[in-house]
CSV table of C-alpha atoms in Angstrom, one decimal:
chain,number,residue,atom,x,y,z
S,1,MET,CA,88.8,-7.7,24.9
S,2,LYS,CA,85.1,-6.2,26.3
S,3,LYS,CA,83.1,-5.8,23.2
S,4,LEU,CA,82.1,-1.6,22.1
S,5,ILE,CA,78.3,-0.5,21.9
S,6,ILE,CA,77.3,2.9,20.8
S,7,VAL,CA,74.1,3.8,22.2
S,8,THR,CA,72.0,6.7,20.3
S,9,GLY,CA,69.5,8.2,23.0
S,10,ALA,CA,71.7,7.6,25.8
S,11,SER,CA,70.6,9.9,28.4
S,12,LYS,CA,67.8,9.2,29.8
S,13,GLY,CA,64.8,6.8,30.3
S,14,LEU,CA,65.4,3.8,28.0
S,15,GLY,CA,68.5,5.0,26.7
S,16,LEU,CA,70.2,5.6,29.8
S,17,ALA,CA,68.6,1.8,31.2
S,18,ILE,CA,70.2,0.2,27.9
S,19,VAL,CA,73.5,1.9,29.2
S,20,ASN,CA,73.1,1.3,32.6
S,21,THR,CA,72.9,-2.6,31.6
S,22,LEU,CA,75.7,-2.9,28.9
S,23,LEU,CA,77.7,-1.5,31.4
S,24,GLN,CA,76.1,-4.1,33.8
S,25,ASN,CA,77.8,-6.9,31.5
S,26,ASP,CA,80.6,-6.0,30.8
S,27,TYR,CA,80.4,-3.8,27.8
S,28,ARG,CA,82.0,-0.9,26.8
S,29,VAL,CA,79.4,1.9,25.6
S,30,VAL,CA,79.5,5.1,24.2
S,31,GLY,CA,76.9,7.1,24.5
S,32,ILE,CA,75.8,10.2,22.2
S,33,ALA,CA,72.5,12.5,23.2
S,34,ARG,CA,72.1,15.9,22.7
S,35,THR,CA,72.5,16.7,26.3
S,36,TYR,CA,74.6,15.3,29.4
S,37,THR,CA,72.0,14.6,31.7
S,38,PRO,CA,73.0,14.3,36.1
S,39,GLU,CA,72.0,10.6,35.3
S,40,LEU,CA,74.9,9.6,33.1
S,41,ALA,CA,77.0,11.6,34.3
S,42,ALA,CA,77.1,9.7,38.1
S,43,LEU,CA,77.6,5.6,35.8
S,44,ALA,CA,79.6,8.0,33.8
S,45,SER,CA,82.0,8.4,36.9
S,46,THR,CA,81.3,4.9,38.8
S,47,TYR,CA,82.7,3.2,34.9
S,48,PRO,CA,84.7,5.9,33.9
S,49,ASP,CA,87.3,3.4,31.7
S,50,ASP,CA,84.1,1.8,30.3
S,51,LEU,CA,81.4,4.9,29.9
S,52,HIS,CA,81.9,7.8,27.6
S,53,PHE,CA,79.9,10.4,26.5
S,54,LEU,CA,79.3,12.2,22.7
S,55,PRO,CA,76.6,15.4,22.5
S,56,TYR,CA,74.8,15.7,19.3
S,57,ASP,CA,71.6,16.3,17.8
S,58,PHE,CA,70.2,13.6,15.1
S,59,SER,CA,68.0,16.4,13.5
S,60,GLN,CA,71.6,17.4,12.0
S,61,ILE,CA,71.8,14.6,9.7
S,62,GLU,CA,75.1,15.8,7.8
S,63,GLY,CA,77.4,15.7,10.8
S,64,ILE,CA,76.4,12.2,10.9
S,65,HIS,CA,79.0,10.7,8.7
S,66,VAL,CA,81.6,12.6,10.2
S,67,LEU,CA,80.7,11.8,13.6
S,68,CYS,CA,81.0,7.6,12.7
S,69,THR,CA,84.2,8.3,11.1
S,70,SER,CA,85.2,9.8,14.8
S,71,LEU,CA,84.2,6.9,16.6
S,72,SER,CA,86.0,4.9,15.2
S,73,LYS,CA,89.0,6.6,15.0
S,74,GLN,CA,88.5,7.6,18.5
S,75,PHE,CA,87.1,4.9,20.4
S,76,GLY,CA,88.1,2.0,17.7
S,77,ARG,CA,85.4,-0.3,15.8
S,78,PRO,CA,82.3,-0.9,17.0
S,79,TYR,CA,80.5,-4.7,18.1
S,80,GLY,CA,76.8,-3.4,17.8
S,81,LEU,CA,74.7,0.4,17.6
S,82,ILE,CA,71.6,0.1,19.7
S,83,ASN,CA,69.0,3.1,17.8
S,84,ASN,CA,67.4,3.9,20.1
S,85,ALA,CA,67.3,8.7,19.7
S,86,ALA,CA,63.7,9.3,19.0
S,87,LEU,CA,61.2,12.2,18.8
S,88,GLY,CA,57.7,11.7,19.2
S,89,TYR,CA,55.5,14.6,18.3
S,90,ASP,CA,51.9,14.3,20.3
S,91,GLY,CA,49.1,16.1,17.8
S,92,VAL,CA,47.1,15.3,15.0
S,93,LEU,CA,48.3,15.6,11.7
S,94,ALA,CA,46.2,18.2,10.5
S,95,THR,CA,47.5,20.7,12.9
S,96,MET,CA,51.5,19.9,13.1
S,97,HIS,CA,53.7,22.1,11.0
S,98,GLU,CA,55.9,21.1,8.3
S,99,SER,CA,58.7,21.4,10.4
S,100,GLN,CA,58.3,19.5,13.1
S,101,ILE,CA,57.2,16.5,10.8
S,102,GLY,CA,60.4,17.2,8.6
S,103,GLN,CA,63.1,17.0,12.2
S,104,LEU,CA,60.3,14.1,13.5
S,105,LEU,CA,61.5,12.0,10.7
S,106,ARG,CA,65.1,13.1,10.4
S,107,VAL,CA,65.5,12.4,13.8
S,108,ASN,CA,63.4,8.5,13.9
S,109,VAL,CA,64.3,7.5,10.2
S,110,GLU,CA,67.6,9.3,8.2
S,111,ALA,CA,69.2,9.3,11.8
S,112,PRO,CA,69.5,5.8,12.6
S,113,ILE,CA,70.0,4.4,8.9
S,114,LEU,CA,72.6,7.3,8.0
S,115,MET,CA,74.5,5.6,11.9
S,116,SER,CA,73.9,2.1,10.3
S,117,LYS,CA,75.2,3.0,6.8
S,118,TYR,CA,78.4,4.9,8.8
S,119,LEU,CA,79.5,2.6,11.1
S,120,LEU,CA,78.2,-1.1,9.3
S,121,ARG,CA,81.6,-0.2,7.0
S,122,PRO,CA,83.7,-0.9,11.1
S,123,MET,CA,81.4,-4.2,11.4
S,124,LEU,CA,81.9,-5.4,8.0
S,125,LEU,CA,85.9,-5.0,8.3
S,126,ASN,CA,85.2,-7.3,11.5
S,127,GLN,CA,82.8,-9.8,9.9
S,128,GLY,CA,80.4,-9.4,12.6
S,129,GLY,CA,78.6,-6.7,14.5
S,130,ARG,CA,75.1,-6.6,15.5
S,131,ILE,CA,72.3,-3.8,14.8
S,132,ILE,CA,69.4,-3.4,17.1
S,133,ASN,CA,67.0,-0.7,16.0
S,134,ILE,CA,64.2,0.6,19.3
S,135,SER,CA,60.7,0.4,17.2
S,136,SER,CA,57.5,1.3,18.8
S,137,ILE,CA,54.2,-1.4,19.1
S,138,ILE,CA,52.6,2.0,17.8
S,139,ALA,CA,54.0,1.0,13.8
S,140,SER,CA,51.8,-2.0,14.2
S,141,THR,CA,48.9,-1.0,15.7
S,142,GLY,CA,48.9,3.1,15.7
S,143,PHE,CA,47.3,5.7,18.2
S,144,SER,CA,45.9,9.0,18.0
S,145,GLY,CA,47.4,11.6,17.9
S,146,LEU,CA,51.5,10.0,16.7
S,147,SER,CA,50.3,9.0,12.8
S,148,VAL,CA,53.8,10.6,12.1
S,149,TYR,CA,55.6,8.5,14.9
S,150,ALA,CA,54.1,5.5,13.9
S,151,ALA,CA,55.3,6.5,10.5
S,152,SER,CA,58.7,7.1,11.9
S,153,LYS,CA,58.6,3.2,13.5
S,154,ALA,CA,57.4,1.3,10.7
S,155,ALA,CA,59.8,3.3,8.0
S,156,LEU,CA,62.3,1.6,11.0
S,157,SER,CA,60.7,-1.4,10.6
S,158,GLY,CA,61.1,-2.1,7.0
S,159,PHE,CA,64.4,-1.2,7.1
S,160,THR,CA,65.7,-3.3,9.7
S,161,LYS,CA,64.4,-6.4,7.8
S,162,SER,CA,65.9,-5.1,4.6
S,163,LEU,CA,69.2,-4.5,6.0
S,164,ALA,CA,69.5,-8.0,7.5
S,165,ARG,CA,69.5,-9.3,3.9
S,166,GLU,CA,72.0,-7.3,3.0
S,167,VAL,CA,74.1,-7.9,5.7
S,168,GLY,CA,74.0,-11.4,7.4
S,169,LYS,CA,76.8,-13.2,5.1
S,170,ALA,CA,79.3,-10.2,7.0
S,171,GLY,CA,78.0,-12.1,10.1
S,172,ILE,CA,76.2,-8.9,11.1
S,173,THR,CA,72.5,-9.4,12.7
S,174,VAL,CA,69.8,-6.8,12.1
S,175,ASN,CA,66.6,-6.3,14.4
S,176,GLU,CA,63.8,-4.5,16.2
S,177,ILE,CA,62.7,-4.0,19.3
S,178,ALA,CA,58.8,-3.2,19.8
S,179,PRO,CA,58.5,-1.4,23.3
S,180,GLY,CA,54.6,-1.2,24.6
S,181,TYR,CA,54.0,1.3,27.5
S,182,MET,CA,56.6,1.5,29.7
S,183,GLU,CA,56.9,3.5,32.9
S,184,THR,CA,59.2,6.5,31.9
S,185,GLY,CA,58.8,9.9,31.8
S,186,MET,CA,56.3,9.9,28.8
S,187,THR,CA,53.9,8.1,30.9
S,188,VAL,CA,53.7,10.0,34.0
S,189,GLY,CA,51.1,12.0,33.4
S,190,LEU,CA,48.3,8.3,32.1
S,191,GLU,CA,46.1,8.3,36.1
S,192,GLY,CA,43.6,6.5,37.1
S,193,GLU,CA,41.5,4.8,34.5
S,194,LYS,CA,43.0,5.2,31.6
S,195,LEU,CA,47.0,4.1,33.1
S,196,ALA,CA,44.0,1.6,34.4
S,197,SER,CA,42.9,0.4,30.7
S,198,ILE,CA,45.9,0.1,29.3
S,199,LYS,CA,47.4,-2.2,32.1
S,200,ARG,CA,44.3,-4.0,31.6
S,201,ARG,CA,45.5,-4.5,28.0
S,202,SER,CA,48.0,-6.7,29.2
S,203,PRO,CA,48.3,-10.6,30.1
S,204,LEU,CA,50.2,-9.5,33.3
S,205,GLY,CA,48.9,-6.7,34.5
S,206,ARG,CA,51.4,-4.5,34.2
S,207,LEU,CA,53.1,-1.9,32.2
S,208,ALA,CA,56.6,-2.8,30.9
S,209,THR,CA,60.0,-1.6,32.3
S,210,VAL,CA,62.9,0.8,30.3
S,211,ASP,CA,64.7,-2.7,32.1
S,212,ASP,CA,62.8,-5.0,30.7
S,213,VAL,CA,63.6,-3.2,27.5
S,214,ALA,CA,67.3,-3.5,28.1
S,215,GLY,CA,67.8,-7.6,29.4
S,216,ALA,CA,66.0,-8.0,24.7
S,217,VAL,CA,69.0,-5.9,24.1
S,218,ILE,CA,71.4,-8.2,26.5
S,219,TYR,CA,69.9,-11.3,25.0
S,220,LEU,CA,70.3,-9.7,21.2
S,221,LEU,CA,73.7,-8.9,21.4
S,222,GLY,CA,74.4,-12.0,23.0
S,223,ASP,CA,75.9,-15.8,21.6
S,224,LYS,CA,72.7,-16.6,21.6
S,225,ALA,CA,70.9,-15.0,19.5
S,226,ALA,CA,73.3,-15.3,17.0
S,227,MET,CA,70.9,-17.2,14.7
S,228,ILE,CA,68.1,-13.4,14.8
S,229,THR,CA,67.8,-11.7,12.1
S,230,GLY,CA,65.7,-9.4,10.4
S,231,THR,CA,63.1,-9.7,13.3
S,232,SER,CA,61.1,-7.7,15.9
S,233,ILE,CA,61.0,-8.5,19.3
S,234,THR,CA,57.9,-6.9,21.5
S,235,VAL,CA,58.2,-6.0,24.9
S,236,ASP,CA,55.1,-5.3,26.5
S,237,GLY,CA,53.5,-7.3,28.6
S,238,GLY,CA,51.1,-8.9,25.8
S,239,SER,CA,49.1,-6.3,25.7
S,240,THR,CA,49.2,-6.5,21.8
S,241,ALA,CA,48.3,-10.3,22.0
């Protein structure tokens, strides 16, 4: 029977690439996002038995318990959870509205913690599972205009390490993937010298793709990563080396 993986922020960009790669590797997937995009719908039509979509806004953290309970009842106990959904408001802290700070922390920190809390329960019953948190190199390098985002991703790193210690004896691994700049919609506006300087930081001379990161997800879900937990895999072409 195919293993079930829950992916948050599944409708576009990295989340969509992760869903696509999971399906190609014979996993069943429940993709969760605010919007059912045409791209995700196209995948669902290609994999009608293995991909299911649930709409949810992760800023509404009070409903996550019900969401996770219904997930397990409808689709069965999950083997893996990919906490990918995130907000990334760009702006200096002094002018950022408090409502934006609160929403970012709810989506980027509280939501993945609560998703992990409630989906750990069926994993504990199974005595096995995988949790993968999608972080960012910004958590360790910093970046002007992304202080709150960086704080949220750094919080996710600490959460990953501590949770790995809590659940390891139950056969559950908890790891983090920290992508660098990727070729996504977020970097479309980067042109000329700015884009060239980012590429120069990489020993490989190019930006990572969403498929590069999705490949790391597949590795951490697989049997060969059974002894890897509480750690971070950086996928940035070596730019932080």
